[in-house]
Short mmCIF file of C-alpha atoms and ligand atoms in Angstrom, two decimals:
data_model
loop_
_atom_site.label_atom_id
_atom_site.label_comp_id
_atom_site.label_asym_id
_atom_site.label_seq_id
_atom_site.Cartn_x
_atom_site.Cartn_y
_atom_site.Cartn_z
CA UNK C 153 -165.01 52.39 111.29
CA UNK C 154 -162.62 54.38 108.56
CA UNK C 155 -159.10 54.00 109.85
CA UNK C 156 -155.12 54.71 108.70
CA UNK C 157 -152.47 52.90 108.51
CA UNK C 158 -148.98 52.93 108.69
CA UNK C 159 -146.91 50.06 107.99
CA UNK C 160 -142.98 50.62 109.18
CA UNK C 161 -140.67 48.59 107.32
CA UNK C 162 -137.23 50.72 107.90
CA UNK C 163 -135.50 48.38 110.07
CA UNK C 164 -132.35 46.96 108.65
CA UNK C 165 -133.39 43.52 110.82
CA UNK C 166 -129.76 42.10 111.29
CA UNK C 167 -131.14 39.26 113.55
CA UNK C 168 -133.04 38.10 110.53
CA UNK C 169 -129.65 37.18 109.09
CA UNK C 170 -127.37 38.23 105.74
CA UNK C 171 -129.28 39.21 102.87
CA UNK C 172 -131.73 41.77 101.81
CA UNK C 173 -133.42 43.38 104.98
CA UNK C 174 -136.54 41.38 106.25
CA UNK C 175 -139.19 43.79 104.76
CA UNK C 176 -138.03 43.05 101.06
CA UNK C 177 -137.23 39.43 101.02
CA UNK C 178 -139.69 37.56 99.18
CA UNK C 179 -142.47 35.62 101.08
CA UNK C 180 -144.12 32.44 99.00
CA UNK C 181 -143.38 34.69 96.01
CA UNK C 182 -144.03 38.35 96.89
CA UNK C 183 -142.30 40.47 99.12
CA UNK C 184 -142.87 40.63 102.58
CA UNK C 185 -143.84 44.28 102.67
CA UNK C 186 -146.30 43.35 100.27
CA UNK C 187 -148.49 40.78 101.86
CA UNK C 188 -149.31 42.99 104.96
CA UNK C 189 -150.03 46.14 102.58
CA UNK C 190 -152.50 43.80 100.57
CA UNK C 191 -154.52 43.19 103.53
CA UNK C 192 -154.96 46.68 105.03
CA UNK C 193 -155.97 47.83 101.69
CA UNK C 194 -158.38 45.20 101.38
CA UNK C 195 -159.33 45.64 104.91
CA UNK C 196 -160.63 49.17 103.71
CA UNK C 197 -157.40 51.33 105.09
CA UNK C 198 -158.60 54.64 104.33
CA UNK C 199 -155.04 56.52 104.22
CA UNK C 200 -151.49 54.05 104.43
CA UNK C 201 -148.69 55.27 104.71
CA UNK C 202 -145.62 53.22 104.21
CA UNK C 203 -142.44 53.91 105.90
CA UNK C 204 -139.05 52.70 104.64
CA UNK C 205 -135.24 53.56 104.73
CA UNK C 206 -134.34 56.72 102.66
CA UNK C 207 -132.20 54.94 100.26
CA UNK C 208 -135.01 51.93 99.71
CA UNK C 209 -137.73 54.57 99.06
CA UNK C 210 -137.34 53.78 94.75
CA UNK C 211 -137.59 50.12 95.73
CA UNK C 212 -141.01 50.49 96.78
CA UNK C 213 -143.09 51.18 93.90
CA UNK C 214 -141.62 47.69 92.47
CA UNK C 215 -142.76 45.62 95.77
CA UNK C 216 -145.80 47.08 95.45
CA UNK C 217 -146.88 47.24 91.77
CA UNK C 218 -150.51 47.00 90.95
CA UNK C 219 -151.50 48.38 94.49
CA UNK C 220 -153.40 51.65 94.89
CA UNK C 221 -154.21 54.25 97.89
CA UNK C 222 -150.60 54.17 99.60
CA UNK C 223 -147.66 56.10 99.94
CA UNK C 224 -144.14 55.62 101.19
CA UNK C 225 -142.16 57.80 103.27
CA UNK C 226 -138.44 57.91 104.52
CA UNK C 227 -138.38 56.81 107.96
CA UNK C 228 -136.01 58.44 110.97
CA UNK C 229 -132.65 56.61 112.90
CA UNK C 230 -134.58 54.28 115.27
CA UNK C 231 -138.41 52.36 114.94
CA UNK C 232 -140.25 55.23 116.71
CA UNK C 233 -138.99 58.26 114.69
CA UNK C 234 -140.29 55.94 111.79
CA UNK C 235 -143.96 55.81 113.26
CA UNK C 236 -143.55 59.55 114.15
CA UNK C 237 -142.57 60.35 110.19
CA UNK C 238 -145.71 57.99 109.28
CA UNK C 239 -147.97 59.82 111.53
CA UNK C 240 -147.08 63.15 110.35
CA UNK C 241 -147.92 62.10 106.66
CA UNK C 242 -151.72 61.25 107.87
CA UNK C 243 -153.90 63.79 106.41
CA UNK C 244 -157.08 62.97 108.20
CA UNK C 245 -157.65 62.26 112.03
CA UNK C 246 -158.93 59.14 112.39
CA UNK C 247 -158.51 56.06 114.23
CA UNK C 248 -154.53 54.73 113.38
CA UNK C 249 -153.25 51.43 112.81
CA UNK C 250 -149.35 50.51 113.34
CA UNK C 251 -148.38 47.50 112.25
CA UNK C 252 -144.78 46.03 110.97
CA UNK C 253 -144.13 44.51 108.47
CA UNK C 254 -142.49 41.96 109.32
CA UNK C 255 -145.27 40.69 110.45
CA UNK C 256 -146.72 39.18 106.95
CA UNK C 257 -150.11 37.57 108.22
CA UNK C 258 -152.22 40.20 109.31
CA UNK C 259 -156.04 39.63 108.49
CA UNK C 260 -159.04 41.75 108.67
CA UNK C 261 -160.59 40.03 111.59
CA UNK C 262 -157.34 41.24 113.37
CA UNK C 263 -158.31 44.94 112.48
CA UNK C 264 -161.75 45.01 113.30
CA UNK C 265 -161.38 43.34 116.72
CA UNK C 266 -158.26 46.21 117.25
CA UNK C 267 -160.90 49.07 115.76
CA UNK C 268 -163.99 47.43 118.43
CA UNK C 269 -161.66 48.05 121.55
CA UNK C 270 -160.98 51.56 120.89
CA UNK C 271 -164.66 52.74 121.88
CA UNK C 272 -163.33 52.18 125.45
CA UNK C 273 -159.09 52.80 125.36
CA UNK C 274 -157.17 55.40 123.72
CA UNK C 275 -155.13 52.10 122.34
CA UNK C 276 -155.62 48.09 121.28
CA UNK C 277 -153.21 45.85 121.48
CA UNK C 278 -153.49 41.84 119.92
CA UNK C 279 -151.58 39.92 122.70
CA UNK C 280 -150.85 36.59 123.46
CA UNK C 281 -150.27 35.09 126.96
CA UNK C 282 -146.67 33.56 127.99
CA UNK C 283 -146.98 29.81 127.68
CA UNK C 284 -143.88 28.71 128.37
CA UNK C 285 -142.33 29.24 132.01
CA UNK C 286 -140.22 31.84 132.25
CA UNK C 287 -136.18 32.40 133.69
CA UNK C 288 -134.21 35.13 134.54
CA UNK C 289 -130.36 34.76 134.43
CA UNK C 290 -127.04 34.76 132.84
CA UNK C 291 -125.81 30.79 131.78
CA UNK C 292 -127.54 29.74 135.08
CA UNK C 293 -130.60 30.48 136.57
CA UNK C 294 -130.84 32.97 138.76
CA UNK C 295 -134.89 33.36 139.38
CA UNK C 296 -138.10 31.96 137.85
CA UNK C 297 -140.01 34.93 136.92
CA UNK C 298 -144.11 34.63 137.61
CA UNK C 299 -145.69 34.58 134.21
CA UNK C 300 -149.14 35.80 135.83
CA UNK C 301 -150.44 38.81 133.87
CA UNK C 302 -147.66 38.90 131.74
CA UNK C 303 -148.14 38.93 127.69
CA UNK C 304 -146.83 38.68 124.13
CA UNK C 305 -147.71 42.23 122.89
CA UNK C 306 -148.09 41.74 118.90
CA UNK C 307 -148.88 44.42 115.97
CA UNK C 308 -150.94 45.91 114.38
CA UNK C 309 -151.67 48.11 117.28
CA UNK C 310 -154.63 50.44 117.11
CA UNK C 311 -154.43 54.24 118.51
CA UNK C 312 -157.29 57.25 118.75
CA UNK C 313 -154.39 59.48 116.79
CA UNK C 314 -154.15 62.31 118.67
CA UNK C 315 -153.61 60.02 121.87
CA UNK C 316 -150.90 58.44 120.08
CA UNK C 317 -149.14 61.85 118.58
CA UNK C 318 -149.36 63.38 121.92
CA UNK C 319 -148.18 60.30 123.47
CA UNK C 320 -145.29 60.40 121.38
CA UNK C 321 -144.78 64.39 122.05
CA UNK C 322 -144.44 63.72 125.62
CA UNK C 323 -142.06 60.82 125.30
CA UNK C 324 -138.72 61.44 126.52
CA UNK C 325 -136.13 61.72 123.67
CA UNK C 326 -133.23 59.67 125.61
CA UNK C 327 -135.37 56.36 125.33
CA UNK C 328 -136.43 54.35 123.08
CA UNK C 329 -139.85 52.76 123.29
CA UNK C 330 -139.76 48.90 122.19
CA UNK C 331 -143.54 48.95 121.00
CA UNK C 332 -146.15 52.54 120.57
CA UNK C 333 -148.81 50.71 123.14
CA UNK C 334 -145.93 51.94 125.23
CA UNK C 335 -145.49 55.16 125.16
CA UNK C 336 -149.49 55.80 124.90
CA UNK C 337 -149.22 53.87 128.25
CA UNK C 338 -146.46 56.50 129.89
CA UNK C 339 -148.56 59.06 128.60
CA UNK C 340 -151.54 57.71 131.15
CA UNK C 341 -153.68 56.32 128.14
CA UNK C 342 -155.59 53.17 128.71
CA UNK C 343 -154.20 50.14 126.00
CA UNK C 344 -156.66 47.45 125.85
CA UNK C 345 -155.82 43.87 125.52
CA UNK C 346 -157.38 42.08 122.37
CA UNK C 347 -157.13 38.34 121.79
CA UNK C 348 -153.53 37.85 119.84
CA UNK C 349 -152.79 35.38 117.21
CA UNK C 350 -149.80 32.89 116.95
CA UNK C 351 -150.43 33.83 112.97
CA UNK C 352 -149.39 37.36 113.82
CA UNK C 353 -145.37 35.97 114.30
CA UNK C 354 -143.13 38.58 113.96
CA UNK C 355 -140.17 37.63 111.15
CA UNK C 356 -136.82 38.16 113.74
CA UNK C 357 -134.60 34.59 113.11
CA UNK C 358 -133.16 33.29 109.72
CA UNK C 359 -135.42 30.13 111.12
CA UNK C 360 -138.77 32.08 111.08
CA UNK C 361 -138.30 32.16 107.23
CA UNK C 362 -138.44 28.27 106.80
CA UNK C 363 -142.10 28.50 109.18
CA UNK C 364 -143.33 31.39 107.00
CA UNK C 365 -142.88 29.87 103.93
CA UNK C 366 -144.64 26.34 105.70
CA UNK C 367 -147.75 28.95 106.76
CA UNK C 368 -147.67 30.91 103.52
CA UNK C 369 -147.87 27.44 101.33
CA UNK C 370 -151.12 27.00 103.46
CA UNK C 371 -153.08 30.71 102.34
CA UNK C 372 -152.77 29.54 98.46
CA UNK C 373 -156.19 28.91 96.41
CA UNK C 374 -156.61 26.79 93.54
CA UNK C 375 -157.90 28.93 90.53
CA UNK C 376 -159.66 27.78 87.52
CA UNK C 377 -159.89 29.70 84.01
CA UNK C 378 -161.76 28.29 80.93
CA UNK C 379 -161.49 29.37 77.59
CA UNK C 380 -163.38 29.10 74.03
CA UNK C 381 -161.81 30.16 70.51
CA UNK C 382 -163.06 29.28 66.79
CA UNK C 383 -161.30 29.89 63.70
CA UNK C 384 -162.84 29.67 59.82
CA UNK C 385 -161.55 26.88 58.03
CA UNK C 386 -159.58 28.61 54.80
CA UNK C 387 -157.02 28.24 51.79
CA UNK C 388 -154.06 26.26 52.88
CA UNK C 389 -152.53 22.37 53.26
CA UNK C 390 -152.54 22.68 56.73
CA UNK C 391 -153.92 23.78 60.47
CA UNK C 392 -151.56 24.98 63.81
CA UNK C 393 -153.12 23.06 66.65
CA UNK C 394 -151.73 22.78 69.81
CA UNK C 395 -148.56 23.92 68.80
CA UNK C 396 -148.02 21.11 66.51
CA UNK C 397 -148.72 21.32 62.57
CA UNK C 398 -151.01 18.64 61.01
CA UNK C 399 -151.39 18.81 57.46
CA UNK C 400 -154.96 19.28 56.06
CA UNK C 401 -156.77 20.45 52.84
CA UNK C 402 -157.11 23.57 54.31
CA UNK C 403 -155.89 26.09 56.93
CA UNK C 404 -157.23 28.16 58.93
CA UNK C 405 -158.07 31.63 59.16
CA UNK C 406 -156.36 34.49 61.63
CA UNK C 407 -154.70 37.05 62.19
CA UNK C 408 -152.08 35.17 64.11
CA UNK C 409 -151.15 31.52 62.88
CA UNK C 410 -155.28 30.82 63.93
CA UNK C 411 -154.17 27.97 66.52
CA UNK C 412 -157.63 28.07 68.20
CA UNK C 413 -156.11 25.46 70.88
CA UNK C 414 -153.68 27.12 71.84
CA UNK C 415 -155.69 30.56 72.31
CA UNK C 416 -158.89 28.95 74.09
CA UNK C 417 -156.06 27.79 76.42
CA UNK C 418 -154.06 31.05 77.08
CA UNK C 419 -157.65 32.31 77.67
CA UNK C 420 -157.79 29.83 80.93
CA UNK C 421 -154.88 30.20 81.83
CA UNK C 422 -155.42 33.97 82.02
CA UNK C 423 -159.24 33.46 83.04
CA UNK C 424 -158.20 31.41 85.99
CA UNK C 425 -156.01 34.63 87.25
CA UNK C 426 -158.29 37.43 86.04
CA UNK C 427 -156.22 38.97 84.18
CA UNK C 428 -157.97 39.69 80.91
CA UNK C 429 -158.24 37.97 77.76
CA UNK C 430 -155.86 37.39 75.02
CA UNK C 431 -157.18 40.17 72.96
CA UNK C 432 -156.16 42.39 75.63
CA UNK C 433 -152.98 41.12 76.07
CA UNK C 434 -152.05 40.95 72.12
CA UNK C 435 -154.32 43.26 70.15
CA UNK C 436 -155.31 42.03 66.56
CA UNK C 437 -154.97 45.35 65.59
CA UNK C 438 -151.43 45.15 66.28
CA UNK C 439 -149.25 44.28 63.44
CA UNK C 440 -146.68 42.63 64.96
CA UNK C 441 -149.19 39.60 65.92
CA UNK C 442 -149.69 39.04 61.81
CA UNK C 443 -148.33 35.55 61.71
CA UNK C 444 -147.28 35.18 65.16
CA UNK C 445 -146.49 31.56 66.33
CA UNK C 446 -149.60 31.41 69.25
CA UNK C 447 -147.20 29.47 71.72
CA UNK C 448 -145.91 32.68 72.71
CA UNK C 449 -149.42 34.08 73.93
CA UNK C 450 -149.61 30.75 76.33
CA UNK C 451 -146.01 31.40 77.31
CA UNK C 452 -147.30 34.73 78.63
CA UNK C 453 -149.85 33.66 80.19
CA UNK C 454 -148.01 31.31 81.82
CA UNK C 455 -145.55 33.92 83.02
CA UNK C 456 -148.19 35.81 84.21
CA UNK C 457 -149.49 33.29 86.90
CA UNK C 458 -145.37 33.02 87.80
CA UNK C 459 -145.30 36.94 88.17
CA UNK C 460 -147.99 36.53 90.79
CA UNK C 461 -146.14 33.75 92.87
CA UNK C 462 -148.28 30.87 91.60
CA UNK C 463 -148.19 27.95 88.94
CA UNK C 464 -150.32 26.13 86.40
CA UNK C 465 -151.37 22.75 88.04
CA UNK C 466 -153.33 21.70 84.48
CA UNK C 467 -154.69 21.94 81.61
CA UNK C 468 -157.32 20.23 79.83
CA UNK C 469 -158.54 21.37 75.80
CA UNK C 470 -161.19 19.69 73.72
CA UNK C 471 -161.16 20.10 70.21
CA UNK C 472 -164.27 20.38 68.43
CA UNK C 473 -164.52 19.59 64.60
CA UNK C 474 -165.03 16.74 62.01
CA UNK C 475 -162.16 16.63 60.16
CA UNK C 476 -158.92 17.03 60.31
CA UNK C 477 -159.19 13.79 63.19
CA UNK C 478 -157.09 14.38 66.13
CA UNK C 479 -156.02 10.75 67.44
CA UNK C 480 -153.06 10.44 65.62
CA UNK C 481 -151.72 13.67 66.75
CA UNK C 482 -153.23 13.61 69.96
CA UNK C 483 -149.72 13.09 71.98
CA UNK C 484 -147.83 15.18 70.00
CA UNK C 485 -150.08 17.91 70.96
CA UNK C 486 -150.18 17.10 74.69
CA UNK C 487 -146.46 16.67 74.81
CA UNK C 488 -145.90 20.26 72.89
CA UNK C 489 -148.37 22.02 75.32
CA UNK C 490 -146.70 20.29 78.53
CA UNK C 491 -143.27 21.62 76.86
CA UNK C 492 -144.64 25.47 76.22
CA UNK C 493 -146.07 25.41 80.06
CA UNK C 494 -143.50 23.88 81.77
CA UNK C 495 -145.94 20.99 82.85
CA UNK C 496 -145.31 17.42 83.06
CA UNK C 497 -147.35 15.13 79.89
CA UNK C 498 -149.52 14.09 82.80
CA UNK C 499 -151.05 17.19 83.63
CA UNK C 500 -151.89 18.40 79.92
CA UNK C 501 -155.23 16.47 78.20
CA UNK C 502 -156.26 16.91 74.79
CA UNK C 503 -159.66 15.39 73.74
CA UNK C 504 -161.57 15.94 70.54
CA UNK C 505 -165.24 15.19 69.73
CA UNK C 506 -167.25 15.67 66.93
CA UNK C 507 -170.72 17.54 66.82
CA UNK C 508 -172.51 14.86 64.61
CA UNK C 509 -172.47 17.06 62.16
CA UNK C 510 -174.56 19.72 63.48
CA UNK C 511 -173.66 23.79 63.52
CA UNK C 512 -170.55 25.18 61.84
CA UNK C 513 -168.40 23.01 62.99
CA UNK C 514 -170.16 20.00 61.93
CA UNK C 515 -170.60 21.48 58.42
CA UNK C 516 -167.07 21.97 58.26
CA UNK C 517 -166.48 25.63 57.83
CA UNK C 518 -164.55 26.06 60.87
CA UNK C 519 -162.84 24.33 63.93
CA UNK C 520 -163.49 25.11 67.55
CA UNK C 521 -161.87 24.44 70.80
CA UNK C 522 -162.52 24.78 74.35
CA UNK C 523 -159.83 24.72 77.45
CA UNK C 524 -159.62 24.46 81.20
CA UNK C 525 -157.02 25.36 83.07
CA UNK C 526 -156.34 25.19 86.95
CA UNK C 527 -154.00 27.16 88.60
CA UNK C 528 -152.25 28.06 92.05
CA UNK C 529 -151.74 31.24 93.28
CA UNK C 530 -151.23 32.64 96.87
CA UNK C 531 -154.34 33.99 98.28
MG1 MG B 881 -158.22 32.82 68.07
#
């Protein structure tokens, strides 16, 4: 089932504490607007429609940079003339999502279990039941309240969209509806009851921060990138490998400084984050490479795993060539590629072997090297 979003982030949140507001703090690296905007688009969101404060509206194309198929509008004094200046963006009528985004962990099974109950309700609602045991009162207690019936209403809700815009066209304008299940429900619509999910925690108290961050730490995937490079043995008295410079009776050809370590590794690194290759990233064609010292490409690389909230965890290369031998340099090289990736020694191998002195290498007219790298990033 095609659907819409929109995503209301225009709350200033004061309960959430000092600070930016709630929406645009970041979350295990990103902000939070972002990770609930990732999953609706990947959930197939055919139309979504952001909604943020007027004076935040040039923030958003920075929270959400690399995403496609949204757009941002300026939301209205309270949280339903938001949703009502979302709705009215919608070009197409079809099914509607409204979700907030301060609630970071959506997931598509959420959606399609929302989308499944609106064959039979104008709206779908995830809810949780009340647990604990509940108490009216004032510093004492003045009543225990029966908890029968009663739930947690969560977000996203799911409306048939005209239900939900004529809902919201008969709604009274002195009151303010706490959730849009509501005023679908003055408007005699039927709001069905989907299974809720603890997951779907709504970001009010400084506290729920230090929890998000726990449960965000837990969606992160190791990532793995590998890399190959060879370079043409040449004129020179010496070869760049791994960052460090061993003399030799020759040097090796590039366009670069032709440290074929150093690039089969930037390759992993940006292999194990899809994000291209390094010829992409620094075009041989472009003069401003000629020479270049190739710690620099792994530095990027490197920042480009940071840039998407995740880290290296390794790196392992394996040089392949006869001569010059790579023992005595061997720590050097490990220590100067732990330096240029912020790693500890540990977490940086460099091995060398030999290929018995078959193929190019073995003949000696050139040197090749191959890298792994693992990374972390959040899901
Ligand atoms: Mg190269």
């Amino acid at each position: 089932m095609t659907f819409s979003t929109v995503i209301v982030a225009a709350g200033e949140g004061l309960r959430a504490g000092p600070g930016e507001p709630k929406a645009w703090r970041a979350l295990a690296g990103k902000p939070v607007l972002r990770w609930s905007v990732e999953t609706l688009l990947a959930a197939g969101s055919a139309e979504t429609v952001v909604v943020v404060a007027r004076d935040r509206l040039s923030q958003v194309g920075e929270a959400l940079a690399g995403l496609s198929g949204w757009r941002a509008v300026a939301g209205g004094a309270s949280r339903a003339a938001s949703v009502q200046a979302g709705l009215a963006a919608l070009g197409a009528d079809r099914p509607v999502l409204i979700h907030d985004a301060a609630r970071p962990f959506v997931t598509k099974a959420h959606v399609d279990r929302l989308l499944a109950a609106l064959t039979d309700a104008e709206g779908a609602i995830p809810a949780l039941p009340v647990p604990d045991t509940l108490k009216r009162g004032d510093r004492v207690v003045e009543t225990t309240v029966a908890r029968d019936g009663l739930w947690r209403a969560q977000t996203p809700q799911a409306f048939r969209r005209e239900a939900l815009a004529a809902a919201y066209a008969a709604w009274p304008g002195d009151a303010e509806p706490t959730d849009d299940a509501g005023v679908v429900e003055r408007a005699g619509g039927r709001v069905a009851l989907v299974p809720g999910d603890p997951m779907l925690m709504k970001l009010t108290w400084p506290e729920d921060f230090a929890m998000a961050e726990q449960l965000a730490g837990g969606r992160r995937i190791v990532r793995m990138g590998q890399g190959v490079d060879a370079h043409r043995f040449g004129p020179g008295d010496a070869v760049w490998l791994c960052g460090v410079r061993i003399p030799h009776d020759h040097g090796l050809v590039g366009h670069s400084d032709a440290d074929c370590a150093l690039h089969a590794l930037t390759d992993a690194v940006l292999g194990a984050i899809a994000d291209g290759d390094i010829g992409a990233h620094f075009p041989p064609s472009d003069p401003q490479w000629k020479g270049a010292s190739s710690d620099r490409f792994l530095a990027h690389a490197v920042e480009r795993v940071a840039a998407r909230g995740g880290q290296v965890l390794s790196a392992d290369v394996t040089l392949i060539c006869e001569r010059p031998k790579i023992g005595p340099h061997r720590e050097a090289m490990r220590a100067r590629v732990a330096e240029i990736m912020g790693l500890p020694v540990d977490r940086v191998s460099v091995k060398a072997t030999t290929t018995e002195g078959m193929g190019f290498t073995g003949r000696g007219e050139g040197l090749m090297a191959q890298a792994v790298a693992t990374v972390e990033t959040p899901i």
